[in-house]
PDB file of N, CA and C in Angstrom:
ATOM      1  N   MET J   1     155.319 167.740 124.332  1.00  0.00           N
ATOM      2  CA  MET J   1     154.826 166.849 125.356  1.00  0.00           C
ATOM      3  C   MET J   1     153.318 166.714 125.164  1.00  0.00           C
ATOM      4  N   ARG J   2     152.850 165.499 125.330  1.00  0.00           N
ATOM      5  CA  ARG J   2     151.420 165.238 125.214  1.00  0.00           C
ATOM      6  C   ARG J   2     150.935 164.597 126.515  1.00  0.00           C
ATOM      7  N   VAL J   3     149.791 165.046 127.008  1.00  0.00           N
ATOM      8  CA  VAL J   3     149.215 164.533 128.248  1.00  0.00           C
ATOM      9  C   VAL J   3     147.859 163.925 127.938  1.00  0.00           C
ATOM     10  N   VAL J   4     147.623 162.736 128.485  1.00  0.00           N
ATOM     11  CA  VAL J   4     146.329 162.082 128.365  1.00  0.00           C
ATOM     12  C   VAL J   4     145.908 161.660 129.766  1.00  0.00           C
ATOM     13  N   VAL J   5     144.673 161.988 130.127  1.00  0.00           N
ATOM     14  CA  VAL J   5     144.134 161.582 131.428  1.00  0.00           C
ATOM     15  C   VAL J   5     142.974 160.627 131.180  1.00  0.00           C
ATOM     16  N   ASP J   6     143.027 159.473 131.821  1.00  0.00           N
ATOM     17  CA  ASP J   6     141.918 158.524 131.766  1.00  0.00           C
ATOM     18  C   ASP J   6     140.857 159.031 132.737  1.00  0.00           C
ATOM     19  N   LEU J   7     139.900 159.770 132.205  1.00  0.00           N
ATOM     20  CA  LEU J   7     138.892 160.411 133.046  1.00  0.00           C
ATOM     21  C   LEU J   7     137.957 159.405 133.714  1.00  0.00           C
ATOM     22  N   SER J   8     137.856 158.206 133.179  1.00  0.00           N
ATOM     23  CA  SER J   8     137.040 157.185 133.835  1.00  0.00           C
ATOM     24  C   SER J   8     137.763 156.619 135.061  1.00  0.00           C
ATOM     25  N   ARG J   9     139.067 156.778 135.077  1.00  0.00           N
ATOM     26  CA  ARG J   9     139.876 156.305 136.206  1.00  0.00           C
ATOM     27  C   ARG J   9     140.092 157.401 137.257  1.00  0.00           C
ATOM     28  N   CYS J  10     140.115 158.652 136.822  1.00  0.00           N
ATOM     29  CA  CYS J  10     140.342 159.792 137.715  1.00  0.00           C
ATOM     30  C   CYS J  10     139.261 159.837 138.791  1.00  0.00           C
ATOM     31  N   GLU J  11     139.674 160.012 140.034  1.00  0.00           N
ATOM     32  CA  GLU J  11     138.724 160.072 141.146  1.00  0.00           C
ATOM     33  C   GLU J  11     138.671 161.456 141.784  1.00  0.00           C
ATOM     34  N   GLY J  12     139.291 162.437 141.158  1.00  0.00           N
ATOM     35  CA  GLY J  12     139.180 163.816 141.607  1.00  0.00           C
ATOM     36  C   GLY J  12     139.976 164.165 142.848  1.00  0.00           C
ATOM     37  N   TYR J  13     141.082 163.478 143.089  1.00  0.00           N
ATOM     38  CA  TYR J  13     141.916 163.809 144.249  1.00  0.00           C
ATOM     39  C   TYR J  13     142.583 165.171 144.107  1.00  0.00           C
ATOM     40  N   ALA J  14     142.749 165.635 142.874  1.00  0.00           N
ATOM     41  CA  ALA J  14     143.269 166.967 142.540  1.00  0.00           C
ATOM     42  C   ALA J  14     144.738 167.194 142.878  1.00  0.00           C
ATOM     43  N   GLN J  15     145.497 166.133 143.107  1.00  0.00           N
ATOM     44  CA  GLN J  15     146.927 166.294 143.351  1.00  0.00           C
ATOM     45  C   GLN J  15     147.603 166.945 142.145  1.00  0.00           C
ATOM     46  N   CYS J  16     147.170 166.582 140.950  1.00  0.00           N
ATOM     47  CA  CYS J  16     147.744 167.158 139.734  1.00  0.00           C
ATOM     48  C   CYS J  16     147.482 168.661 139.671  1.00  0.00           C
ATOM     49  N   ALA J  17     146.282 169.079 140.054  1.00  0.00           N
ATOM     50  CA  ALA J  17     145.927 170.503 140.016  1.00  0.00           C
ATOM     51  C   ALA J  17     146.742 171.312 141.016  1.00  0.00           C
ATOM     52  N   PHE J  18     147.107 170.715 142.127  1.00  0.00           N
ATOM     53  CA  PHE J  18     147.946 171.404 143.107  1.00  0.00           C
ATOM     54  C   PHE J  18     149.384 171.527 142.612  1.00  0.00           C
ATOM     55  N   LEU J  19     149.874 170.482 141.944  1.00  0.00           N
ATOM     56  CA  LEU J  19     151.278 170.456 141.522  1.00  0.00           C
ATOM     57  C   LEU J  19     151.542 171.146 140.185  1.00  0.00           C
ATOM     58  N   ALA J  20     150.568 171.160 139.305  1.00  0.00           N
ATOM     59  CA  ALA J  20     150.746 171.785 137.985  1.00  0.00           C
ATOM     60  C   ALA J  20     149.449 172.488 137.576  1.00  0.00           C
ATOM     61  N   PRO J  21     149.094 173.570 138.275  1.00  0.00           N
ATOM     62  CA  PRO J  21     147.823 174.244 137.988  1.00  0.00           C
ATOM     63  C   PRO J  21     147.740 174.853 136.589  1.00  0.00           C
ATOM     64  N   GLU J  22     148.879 175.046 135.936  1.00  0.00           N
ATOM     65  CA  GLU J  22     148.870 175.572 134.568  1.00  0.00           C
ATOM     66  C   GLU J  22     148.370 174.520 133.579  1.00  0.00           C
ATOM     67  N   ALA J  23     148.495 173.248 133.931  1.00  0.00           N
ATOM     68  CA  ALA J  23     148.116 172.164 133.030  1.00  0.00           C
ATOM     69  C   ALA J  23     146.843 171.432 133.468  1.00  0.00           C
ATOM     70  N   PHE J  24     146.560 171.428 134.777  1.00  0.00           N
ATOM     71  CA  PHE J  24     145.405 170.701 135.307  1.00  0.00           C
ATOM     72  C   PHE J  24     144.582 171.613 136.202  1.00  0.00           C
ATOM     73  N   ARG J  25     143.268 171.494 136.116  1.00  0.00           N
ATOM     74  CA  ARG J  25     142.420 172.250 137.036  1.00  0.00           C
ATOM     75  C   ARG J  25     141.113 171.495 137.244  1.00  0.00           C
ATOM     76  N   MET J  26     140.565 171.692 138.404  1.00  0.00           N
ATOM     77  CA  MET J  26     139.305 171.048 138.733  1.00  0.00           C
ATOM     78  C   MET J  26     138.159 171.978 138.333  1.00  0.00           C
ATOM     79  N   HIS J  27     137.158 171.399 137.735  1.00  0.00           N
ATOM     80  CA  HIS J  27     135.934 172.121 137.383  1.00  0.00           C
ATOM     81  C   HIS J  27     134.852 171.563 138.296  1.00  0.00           C
ATOM     82  N   GLY J  28     134.490 172.345 139.284  1.00  0.00           N
ATOM     83  CA  GLY J  28     133.593 171.829 140.301  1.00  0.00           C
ATOM     84  C   GLY J  28     134.382 170.965 141.272  1.00  0.00           C
ATOM     85  N   GLU J  29     133.720 170.024 141.891  1.00  0.00           N
ATOM     86  CA  GLU J  29     134.400 169.190 142.877  1.00  0.00           C
ATOM     87  C   GLU J  29     134.963 167.901 142.302  1.00  0.00           C
ATOM     88  N   GLU J  30     134.492 167.481 141.133  1.00  0.00           N
ATOM     89  CA  GLU J  30     134.908 166.178 140.638  1.00  0.00           C
ATOM     90  C   GLU J  30     135.460 166.165 139.217  1.00  0.00           C
ATOM     91  N   ALA J  31     135.156 167.155 138.398  1.00  0.00           N
ATOM     92  CA  ALA J  31     135.542 167.114 136.991  1.00  0.00           C
ATOM     93  C   ALA J  31     136.916 167.738 136.772  1.00  0.00           C
ATOM     94  N   LEU J  32     137.812 166.971 136.199  1.00  0.00           N
ATOM     95  CA  LEU J  32     139.153 167.458 135.886  1.00  0.00           C
ATOM     96  C   LEU J  32     139.195 167.973 134.456  1.00  0.00           C
ATOM     97  N   MET J  33     139.778 169.148 134.283  1.00  0.00           N
ATOM     98  CA  MET J  33     140.046 169.699 132.953  1.00  0.00           C
ATOM     99  C   MET J  33     141.559 169.792 132.840  1.00  0.00           C
ATOM    100  N   TYR J  34     142.092 169.537 131.641  1.00  0.00           N
ATOM    101  CA  TYR J  34     143.548 169.559 131.487  1.00  0.00           C
ATOM    102  C   TYR J  34     143.944 169.998 130.091  1.00  0.00           C
ATOM    103  N   ASP J  35     145.170 170.445 129.989  1.00  0.00           N
ATOM    104  CA  ASP J  35     145.753 170.855 128.709  1.00  0.00           C
ATOM    105  C   ASP J  35     146.459 169.634 128.119  1.00  0.00           C
ATOM    106  N   PRO J  36     146.006 169.101 126.987  1.00  0.00           N
ATOM    107  CA  PRO J  36     146.636 167.911 126.419  1.00  0.00           C
ATOM    108  C   PRO J  36     148.018 168.170 125.809  1.00  0.00           C
ATOM    109  N   GLY J  37     148.370 169.441 125.626  1.00  0.00           N
ATOM    110  CA  GLY J  37     149.676 169.770 125.049  1.00  0.00           C
ATOM    111  C   GLY J  37     150.344 170.910 125.790  1.00  0.00           C
ATOM    112  N   PRO J  38     150.657 170.722 127.071  1.00  0.00           N
ATOM    113  CA  PRO J  38     151.254 171.825 127.826  1.00  0.00           C
ATOM    114  C   PRO J  38     152.641 172.181 127.307  1.00  0.00           C
ATOM    115  N   ASP J  39     153.048 173.398 127.569  1.00  0.00           N
ATOM    116  CA  ASP J  39     154.360 173.887 127.159  1.00  0.00           C
ATOM    117  C   ASP J  39     155.462 173.039 127.787  1.00  0.00           C
ATOM    118  N   ASP J  40     156.529 172.819 127.049  1.00  0.00           N
ATOM    119  CA  ASP J  40     157.648 172.017 127.559  1.00  0.00           C
ATOM    120  C   ASP J  40     158.292 172.625 128.796  1.00  0.00           C
ATOM    121  N   ALA J  41     158.109 173.910 129.019  1.00  0.00           N
ATOM    122  CA  ALA J  41     158.650 174.550 130.216  1.00  0.00           C
ATOM    123  C   ALA J  41     157.989 174.004 131.482  1.00  0.00           C
ATOM    124  N   LEU J  42     156.828 173.386 131.327  1.00  0.00           N
ATOM    125  CA  LEU J  42     156.107 172.817 132.464  1.00  0.00           C
ATOM    126  C   LEU J  42     156.416 171.336 132.675  1.00  0.00           C
ATOM    127  N   ARG J  43     157.348 170.794 131.903  1.00  0.00           N
ATOM    128  CA  ARG J  43     157.637 169.355 131.913  1.00  0.00           C
ATOM    129  C   ARG J  43     157.811 168.786 133.318  1.00  0.00           C
ATOM    130  N   GLU J  44     158.680 169.385 134.132  1.00  0.00           N
ATOM    131  CA  GLU J  44     158.936 168.846 135.475  1.00  0.00           C
ATOM    132  C   GLU J  44     157.682 168.847 136.332  1.00  0.00           C
ATOM    133  N   ARG J  45     156.926 169.930 136.270  1.00  0.00           N
ATOM    134  CA  ARG J  45     155.705 170.021 137.080  1.00  0.00           C
ATOM    135  C   ARG J  45     154.677 168.987 136.623  1.00  0.00           C
ATOM    136  N   VAL J  46     154.527 168.816 135.320  1.00  0.00           N
ATOM    137  CA  VAL J  46     153.569 167.853 134.793  1.00  0.00           C
ATOM    138  C   VAL J  46     153.984 166.430 135.151  1.00  0.00           C
ATOM    139  N   LEU J  47     155.267 166.131 135.053  1.00  0.00           N
ATOM    140  CA  LEU J  47     155.745 164.794 135.417  1.00  0.00           C
ATOM    141  C   LEU J  47     155.535 164.518 136.902  1.00  0.00           C
ATOM    142  N   ARG J  48     155.770 165.509 137.740  1.00  0.00           N
ATOM    143  CA  ARG J  48     155.519 165.345 139.180  1.00  0.00           C
ATOM    144  C   ARG J  48     154.032 165.137 139.447  1.00  0.00           C
ATOM    145  N   ALA J  49     153.204 165.889 138.733  1.00  0.00           N
ATOM    146  CA  ALA J  49     151.758 165.752 138.901  1.00  0.00           C
ATOM    147  C   ALA J  49     151.298 164.349 138.501  1.00  0.00           C
ATOM    148  N   ALA J  50     151.816 163.843 137.392  1.00  0.00           N
ATOM    149  CA  ALA J  50     151.457 162.500 136.943  1.00  0.00           C
ATOM    150  C   ALA J  50     151.905 161.449 137.963  1.00  0.00           C
ATOM    151  N   ALA J  51     153.096 161.612 138.499  1.00  0.00           N
ATOM    152  CA  ALA J  51     153.617 160.666 139.487  1.00  0.00           C
ATOM    153  C   ALA J  51     152.823 160.710 140.784  1.00  0.00           C
ATOM    154  N   ALA J  52     152.242 161.863 141.109  1.00  0.00           N
ATOM    155  CA  ALA J  52     151.510 162.017 142.364  1.00  0.00           C
ATOM    156  C   ALA J  52     150.070 161.513 142.282  1.00  0.00           C
ATOM    157  N   CYS J  53     149.596 161.200 141.088  1.00  0.00           N
ATOM    158  CA  CYS J  53     148.205 160.752 140.943  1.00  0.00           C
ATOM    159  C   CYS J  53     148.017 159.419 141.672  1.00  0.00           C
ATOM    160  N   PRO J  54     147.137 159.380 142.684  1.00  0.00           N
ATOM    161  CA  PRO J  54     146.956 158.151 143.462  1.00  0.00           C
ATOM    162  C   PRO J  54     146.418 156.975 142.654  1.00  0.00           C
ATOM    163  N   VAL J  55     145.718 157.241 141.560  1.00  0.00           N
ATOM    164  CA  VAL J  55     145.156 156.153 140.753  1.00  0.00           C
ATOM    165  C   VAL J  55     145.874 155.999 139.409  1.00  0.00           C
ATOM    166  N   GLN J  56     146.984 156.728 139.231  1.00  0.00           N
ATOM    167  CA  GLN J  56     147.802 156.654 138.015  1.00  0.00           C
ATOM    168  C   GLN J  56     146.964 156.839 136.746  1.00  0.00           C
ATOM    169  N   ALA J  57     146.140 157.894 136.742  1.00  0.00           N
ATOM    170  CA  ALA J  57     145.258 158.167 135.613  1.00  0.00           C
ATOM    171  C   ALA J  57     145.905 159.061 134.553  1.00  0.00           C
ATOM    172  N   ILE J  58     147.133 159.552 134.805  1.00  0.00           N
ATOM    173  CA  ILE J  58     147.766 160.513 133.901  1.00  0.00           C
ATOM    174  C   ILE J  58     148.922 159.856 133.152  1.00  0.00           C
ATOM    175  N   LEU J  59     148.889 159.976 131.837  1.00  0.00           N
ATOM    176  CA  LEU J  59     149.958 159.463 130.986  1.00  0.00           C
ATOM    177  C   LEU J  59     150.621 160.653 130.305  1.00  0.00           C
ATOM    178  N   VAL J  60     151.950 160.709 130.369  1.00  0.00           N
ATOM    179  CA  VAL J  60     152.704 161.788 129.728  1.00  0.00           C
ATOM    180  C   VAL J  60     153.592 161.174 128.664  1.00  0.00           C
ATOM    181  N   ASP J  61     153.436 161.640 127.437  1.00  0.00           N
ATOM    182  CA  ASP J  61     154.254 161.203 126.313  1.00  0.00           C
ATOM    183  C   ASP J  61     155.201 162.344 125.992  1.00  0.00           C
ATOM    184  N   ARG J  62     156.477 162.108 126.120  1.00  0.00           N
ATOM    185  CA  ARG J  62     157.456 163.186 125.971  1.00  0.00           C
ATOM    186  C   ARG J  62     157.641 163.646 124.529  1.00  0.00           C
ATOM    187  N   LEU J  63     157.359 162.814 123.577  1.00  0.00           N
ATOM    188  CA  LEU J  63     157.477 163.156 122.157  1.00  0.00           C
ATOM    189  C   LEU J  63     158.886 163.588 121.760  1.00  0.00           C
ATOM    190  N   GLU J  64     159.881 163.210 122.514  1.00  0.00           N
ATOM    191  CA  GLU J  64     161.257 163.597 122.186  1.00  0.00           C
ATOM    192  C   GLU J  64     161.768 162.764 121.017  1.00  0.00           C
ATOM    193  N   GLY J  65     162.561 163.382 120.199  1.00  0.00           N
ATOM    194  CA  GLY J  65     163.171 162.685 119.088  1.00  0.00           C
ATOM    195  C   GLY J  65     162.279 162.553 117.869  1.00  0.00           C
ATOM    196  N   ARG J  66     161.064 162.963 117.957  1.00  0.00           N
ATOM    197  CA  ARG J  66     160.172 162.908 116.798  1.00  0.00           C
ATOM    198  C   ARG J  66     160.337 164.172 115.978  1.00  0.00           C
ATOM    199  N   ARG J  67     160.329 163.993 114.683  1.00  0.00           N
ATOM    200  CA  ARG J  67     160.481 165.145 113.808  1.00  0.00           C
ATOM    201  C   ARG J  67     159.121 165.701 113.429  1.00  0.00           C
ATOM    202  N   THR J  68     159.072 167.005 113.253  1.00  0.00           N
ATOM    203  CA  THR J  68     157.834 167.630 112.798  1.00  0.00           C
ATOM    204  C   THR J  68     157.664 167.345 111.324  1.00  0.00           C
ATOM    205  N   PRO J  69     156.477 167.484 110.759  1.00  0.00           N
ATOM    206  CA  PRO J  69     156.274 167.249 109.321  1.00  0.00           C
ATOM    207  C   PRO J  69     157.175 168.119 108.453  1.00  0.00           C
ATOM    208  N   VAL J  70     157.479 169.335 108.881  1.00  0.00           N
ATOM    209  CA  VAL J  70     158.357 170.213 108.108  1.00  0.00           C
ATOM    210  C   VAL J  70     159.768 169.628 108.062  1.00  0.00           C
ATOM    211  N   GLU J  71     160.267 169.142 109.197  1.00  0.00           N
ATOM    212  CA  GLU J  71     161.611 168.550 109.244  1.00  0.00           C
ATOM    213  C   GLU J  71     161.667 167.287 108.390  1.00  0.00           C
ATOM    214  N   ALA J  72     160.616 166.481 108.418  1.00  0.00           N
ATOM    215  CA  ALA J  72     160.585 165.252 107.643  1.00  0.00           C
ATOM    216  C   ALA J  72     160.597 165.547 106.143  1.00  0.00           C
ATOM    217  N   ALA J  73     159.926 166.606 105.724  1.00  0.00           N
ATOM    218  CA  ALA J  73     159.870 166.961 104.306  1.00  0.00           C
ATOM    219  C   ALA J  73     161.229 167.413 103.788  1.00  0.00           C
ATOM    220  N   ARG J  74     162.053 167.975 104.662  1.00  0.00           N
ATOM    221  CA  ARG J  74     163.381 168.448 104.262  1.00  0.00           C
ATOM    222  C   ARG J  74     164.354 167.305 104.049  1.00  0.00           C
ATOM    223  N   SER J  75     164.103 166.153 104.627  1.00  0.00           N
ATOM    224  CA  SER J  75     165.039 165.010 104.549  1.00  0.00           C
ATOM    225  C   SER J  75     165.077 164.397 103.192  1.00  0.00           C
TER     226      SER J  75
END
């Protein structure tokens, strides 16, 4: 899973940090820090956090069905 946050759009509501603190956290009162590649075990929490963003600044790419370079080399 890959996460991208449009930091120019983020207004620091911190809903994501409340819903998925393992992937999102506030640095100070306005700066959001996030993990661009959170563990797949956090998928539901990250998706809920993205859906809860009032300005829709969070994009989650599931990366399902893509093969790793090692798998592609074996084909």
